[in-house]
Tab-separated table of C-alpha atoms in Angstrom:
chain	number	residue	atom	x	y	z
I	1	MET	CA	17.999	-2.916	-10.762
I	2	ILE	CA	15.215	-2.347	-8.236
I	3	ALA	CA	11.959	-4.272	-8.472
I	4	LEU	CA	8.936	-2.203	-7.477
I	5	LEU	CA	5.659	-3.762	-6.329
I	6	ASP	CA	2.286	-2.154	-5.628
I	7	ILE	CA	-0.173	-4.286	-3.669
I	8	GLY	CA	-3.846	-3.447	-4.005
I	9	GLY	CA	-7.159	-4.998	-3.074
I	10	THR	CA	-8.017	-5.823	-6.676
I	11	LYS	CA	-4.683	-5.717	-8.530
I	12	LEU	CA	-0.942	-6.117	-8.153
I	13	ALA	CA	1.394	-4.001	-10.254
I	14	ALA	CA	5.143	-4.321	-10.764
I	15	ALA	CA	7.953	-2.654	-12.670
I	16	ALA	CA	11.732	-2.474	-12.442
I	17	THR	CA	14.172	0.366	-12.760
I	18	LEU	CA	16.216	0.374	-15.938
I	19	PRO	CA	19.736	1.747	-16.458
I	20	GLY	CA	19.670	5.493	-15.874
I	21	GLY	CA	16.868	5.182	-13.331
I	22	THR	CA	13.966	5.079	-15.771
I	23	LEU	CA	11.021	2.783	-15.172
I	24	GLY	CA	10.509	-0.339	-17.251
I	25	PRO	CA	7.158	-1.682	-18.429
I	26	VAL	CA	4.465	-2.115	-15.783
I	27	VAL	CA	2.928	-5.557	-15.344
I	28	ARG	CA	-0.544	-5.781	-13.752
I	29	VAL	CA	-2.355	-8.896	-12.540
I	30	PRO	CA	-5.474	-9.430	-10.416
I	31	THR	CA	-4.790	-9.848	-6.692
I	32	PRO	CA	-4.940	-13.598	-6.085
I	33	ALA	CA	-6.951	-15.039	-3.200
I	34	THR	CA	-4.295	-17.669	-2.447
I	35	ASP	CA	-0.493	-17.967	-2.388
I	36	PRO	CA	0.356	-14.246	-2.372
I	37	MET	CA	4.107	-14.802	-1.942
I	38	ARG	CA	4.209	-16.848	-5.135
I	39	ALA	CA	2.295	-14.121	-7.026
I	40	LEU	CA	4.695	-11.413	-5.799
I	41	SER	CA	7.748	-13.550	-6.578
I	42	ASP	CA	6.447	-14.254	-10.080
I	43	LEU	CA	5.978	-10.530	-10.657
I	44	VAL	CA	9.527	-9.774	-9.508
I	45	ARG	CA	10.866	-12.426	-11.875
I	46	ASP	CA	8.716	-11.090	-14.735
I	47	VAL	CA	9.912	-7.483	-14.450
I	48	THR	CA	13.569	-8.376	-13.829
I	49	ASP	CA	13.779	-10.978	-16.612
I	50	ASP	CA	14.695	-13.589	-13.975
I	51	ARG	CA	17.696	-11.573	-12.769
I	52	ARG	CA	18.250	-11.022	-9.051
I	53	PRO	CA	17.200	-7.475	-8.123
I	54	ASP	CA	19.489	-5.255	-6.043
I	55	ALA	CA	16.487	-4.367	-3.880
I	56	ILE	CA	12.703	-4.629	-3.788
I	57	GLY	CA	10.444	-1.705	-2.893
I	58	ILE	CA	6.829	-2.379	-1.969
I	59	SER	CA	3.893	0.003	-1.802
I	60	ALA	CA	1.494	-1.750	0.598
I	61	PRO	CA	-2.013	-1.108	1.835
I	62	GLY	CA	-2.541	-0.332	5.487
I	63	PRO	CA	-2.574	-1.297	8.106
I	64	PHE	CA	0.864	-2.862	8.101
I	65	ASP	CA	3.723	-3.435	10.506
I	66	ARG	CA	6.530	-1.187	9.262
I	67	GLN	CA	9.132	-2.684	11.611
I	68	HIS	CA	8.638	-6.175	10.158
I	69	GLY	CA	7.413	-5.209	6.681
I	70	ALA	CA	4.271	-7.255	7.187
I	71	LEU	CA	0.685	-6.677	6.129
I	72	LEU	CA	-1.778	-6.878	9.013
I	73	ASN	CA	-5.412	-7.046	7.941
I	74	PRO	CA	-5.819	-4.823	4.873
I	75	PRO	CA	-9.486	-4.162	4.073
I	76	GLY	CA	-10.863	-5.909	1.029
I	77	MET	CA	-7.854	-8.221	0.747
I	78	PRO	CA	-8.257	-12.012	0.762
I	79	ARG	CA	-7.389	-13.728	4.073
I	80	ALA	CA	-4.169	-15.172	2.604
I	81	TRP	CA	-2.776	-11.609	2.591
I	82	HIS	CA	-3.497	-10.961	6.275
I	83	HIS	CA	-0.406	-11.047	8.529
I	84	LEU	CA	1.826	-11.661	5.505
I	85	ASP	CA	5.508	-10.979	6.247
I	86	LEU	CA	6.601	-9.390	2.977
I	87	THR	CA	10.145	-8.541	4.053
I	88	ALA	CA	11.117	-11.999	5.304
I	89	GLY	CA	9.344	-13.808	2.473
I	90	LEU	CA	10.887	-11.851	-0.381
I	91	THR	CA	14.323	-11.408	1.224
I	92	GLY	CA	14.452	-15.177	1.635
I	93	ARG	CA	13.529	-15.749	-2.001
I	94	PHE	CA	15.715	-13.082	-3.636
I	95	GLY	CA	18.523	-12.413	-1.136
I	96	CYS	CA	18.226	-8.632	-1.381
I	97	PRO	CA	16.928	-5.820	0.836
I	98	VAL	CA	13.155	-5.331	0.850
I	99	VAL	CA	11.559	-2.036	1.912
I	100	VAL	CA	7.825	-1.807	2.583
I	101	GLU	CA	5.984	1.517	2.853
I	102	ASN	CA	2.337	2.540	3.055
I	103	ASP	CA	0.859	3.043	-0.419
I	104	ALA	CA	-0.600	6.467	0.391
I	105	ASN	CA	2.796	7.591	1.720
I	106	CYS	CA	4.448	6.397	-1.507
I	107	ALA	CA	1.918	8.237	-3.658
I	108	GLY	CA	2.195	11.376	-1.524
I	109	LEU	CA	5.985	11.335	-1.781
I	110	ALA	CA	5.836	10.905	-5.570
I	111	GLU	CA	3.348	13.770	-5.851
I	112	ALA	CA	5.520	16.000	-3.632
I	113	ARG	CA	8.725	15.253	-5.529
I	114	LEU	CA	7.505	14.847	-9.109
I	115	GLY	CA	3.903	16.047	-9.376
I	116	ALA	CA	1.631	18.940	-8.513
I	117	GLY	CA	3.168	19.213	-5.037
I	118	ARG	CA	6.693	19.871	-6.305
I	119	GLY	CA	8.161	22.889	-4.557
I	120	VAL	CA	5.444	22.968	-1.899
I	121	ARG	CA	6.540	22.585	1.733
I	122	THR	CA	3.680	20.341	2.902
I	123	VAL	CA	1.628	17.971	0.748
I	124	VAL	CA	-1.381	15.976	1.975
I	125	TYR	CA	-2.374	13.201	-0.391
I	126	PHE	CA	-5.608	11.198	-0.224
I	127	THR	CA	-5.956	7.989	-2.191
I	128	VAL	CA	-9.389	6.508	-2.780
I	129	SER	CA	-9.215	2.862	-3.736
I	130	THR	CA	-10.356	-0.302	-1.989
I	131	GLY	CA	-9.881	1.792	1.167
I	132	ILE	CA	-8.915	5.411	1.759
I	133	GLY	CA	-5.352	6.286	2.671
I	134	THR	CA	-3.558	9.506	3.468
I	135	GLY	CA	0.081	10.399	2.939
I	136	VAL	CA	1.605	13.530	4.406
I	137	VAL	CA	4.946	14.854	3.148
I	138	ARG	CA	6.712	17.758	4.829
I	139	ASP	CA	9.952	19.247	3.530
I	140	GLY	CA	10.376	16.326	1.120
I	141	ALA	CA	10.042	13.572	3.748
I	142	ILE	CA	7.145	11.303	4.661
I	143	VAL	CA	5.552	12.174	7.998
I	144	ARG	CA	5.317	8.852	9.822
I	145	THR	CA	3.108	8.425	12.843
I	146	ARG	CA	1.870	5.475	14.844
I	147	GLN	CA	-1.238	5.241	12.640
I	148	ASP	CA	0.323	6.684	9.450
I	149	THR	CA	-2.134	9.575	9.438
I	150	GLU	CA	-5.006	7.173	8.750
I	151	GLY	CA	-7.211	9.774	7.090
I	152	GLY	CA	-9.650	7.079	6.036
I	153	HIS	CA	-10.536	6.576	9.685
I	154	GLN	CA	-11.544	10.085	10.598
I	155	VAL	CA	-15.088	9.817	11.928
I	156	LEU	CA	-17.723	11.639	9.896
I	157	TRP	CA	-20.828	9.800	11.125
I	158	PRO	CA	-20.377	8.718	14.759
I	159	ALA	CA	-21.966	5.675	16.394
I	160	TRP	CA	-24.268	7.836	18.501
I	161	LEU	CA	-25.846	9.007	15.237
I	162	ASP	CA	-26.070	5.397	13.955
I	163	GLY	CA	-23.008	5.666	11.715
I	164	PRO	CA	-22.246	2.432	9.835
I	165	PRO	CA	-19.642	0.118	11.421
I	166	CYS	CA	-16.102	0.174	10.050
I	167	HIS	CA	-13.685	-2.780	9.874
I	168	CYS	CA	-11.396	-0.809	12.230
I	169	GLY	CA	-13.953	-1.163	15.038
I	170	GLY	CA	-15.198	2.416	14.795
I	171	HIS	CA	-18.346	3.805	13.199
I	172	GLY	CA	-18.862	6.223	10.344
I	173	CYS	CA	-15.246	6.453	9.208
I	174	LEU	CA	-14.584	8.220	5.894
I	175	GLU	CA	-13.395	4.864	4.491
I	176	THR	CA	-16.709	3.208	5.391
I	177	LEU	CA	-18.610	5.944	3.554
I	178	ALA	CA	-16.518	6.832	0.501
I	179	SER	CA	-13.922	4.119	-0.327
I	180	GLY	CA	-14.121	2.013	-3.452
I	181	LEU	CA	-15.717	-0.795	-1.434
I	182	ALA	CA	-18.273	1.619	0.079
I	183	ILE	CA	-19.151	3.011	-3.335
I	184	GLN	CA	-19.513	-0.525	-4.719
I	185	ARG	CA	-21.812	-1.497	-1.816
I	186	ARG	CA	-24.045	1.519	-2.489
């Protein structure tokens, strides 16, 4: 059984694979401001009925450190989530492999394999949520780059035209103008 976690700025979601590879019920809870490792561990226990999973897969917001499976400073997330080492924390608690991937990459891969992008050579997927993410899938595989094709940080309104500041240090990024947080601010 594989426990699957989706980390978002406002909610956490979890499910586990059932025999035959089907997906069990999805459990959703608000993203807590404190003790994120406890919240994730509780979700794993909930969806696995307290059994040890064979592996844990995590869909995480960017930016994150893929090599260490750690969140860096995801926009809109409480400070307790910043620099959180997901791989070490959950491997230590459950004794199984933990794989962390960018949430937009996960969604893009699912769309390419199971959704509207099935049979198409290249799929570009934009997710608009707390932030804006982009997943690119070519020939059935995620295209991974240094910045994970951060489509939310393409500049639409540059600083020299008084574009609004972005948490990334730039100005006028798509994410600053059209993400869930930007829409809420407006």
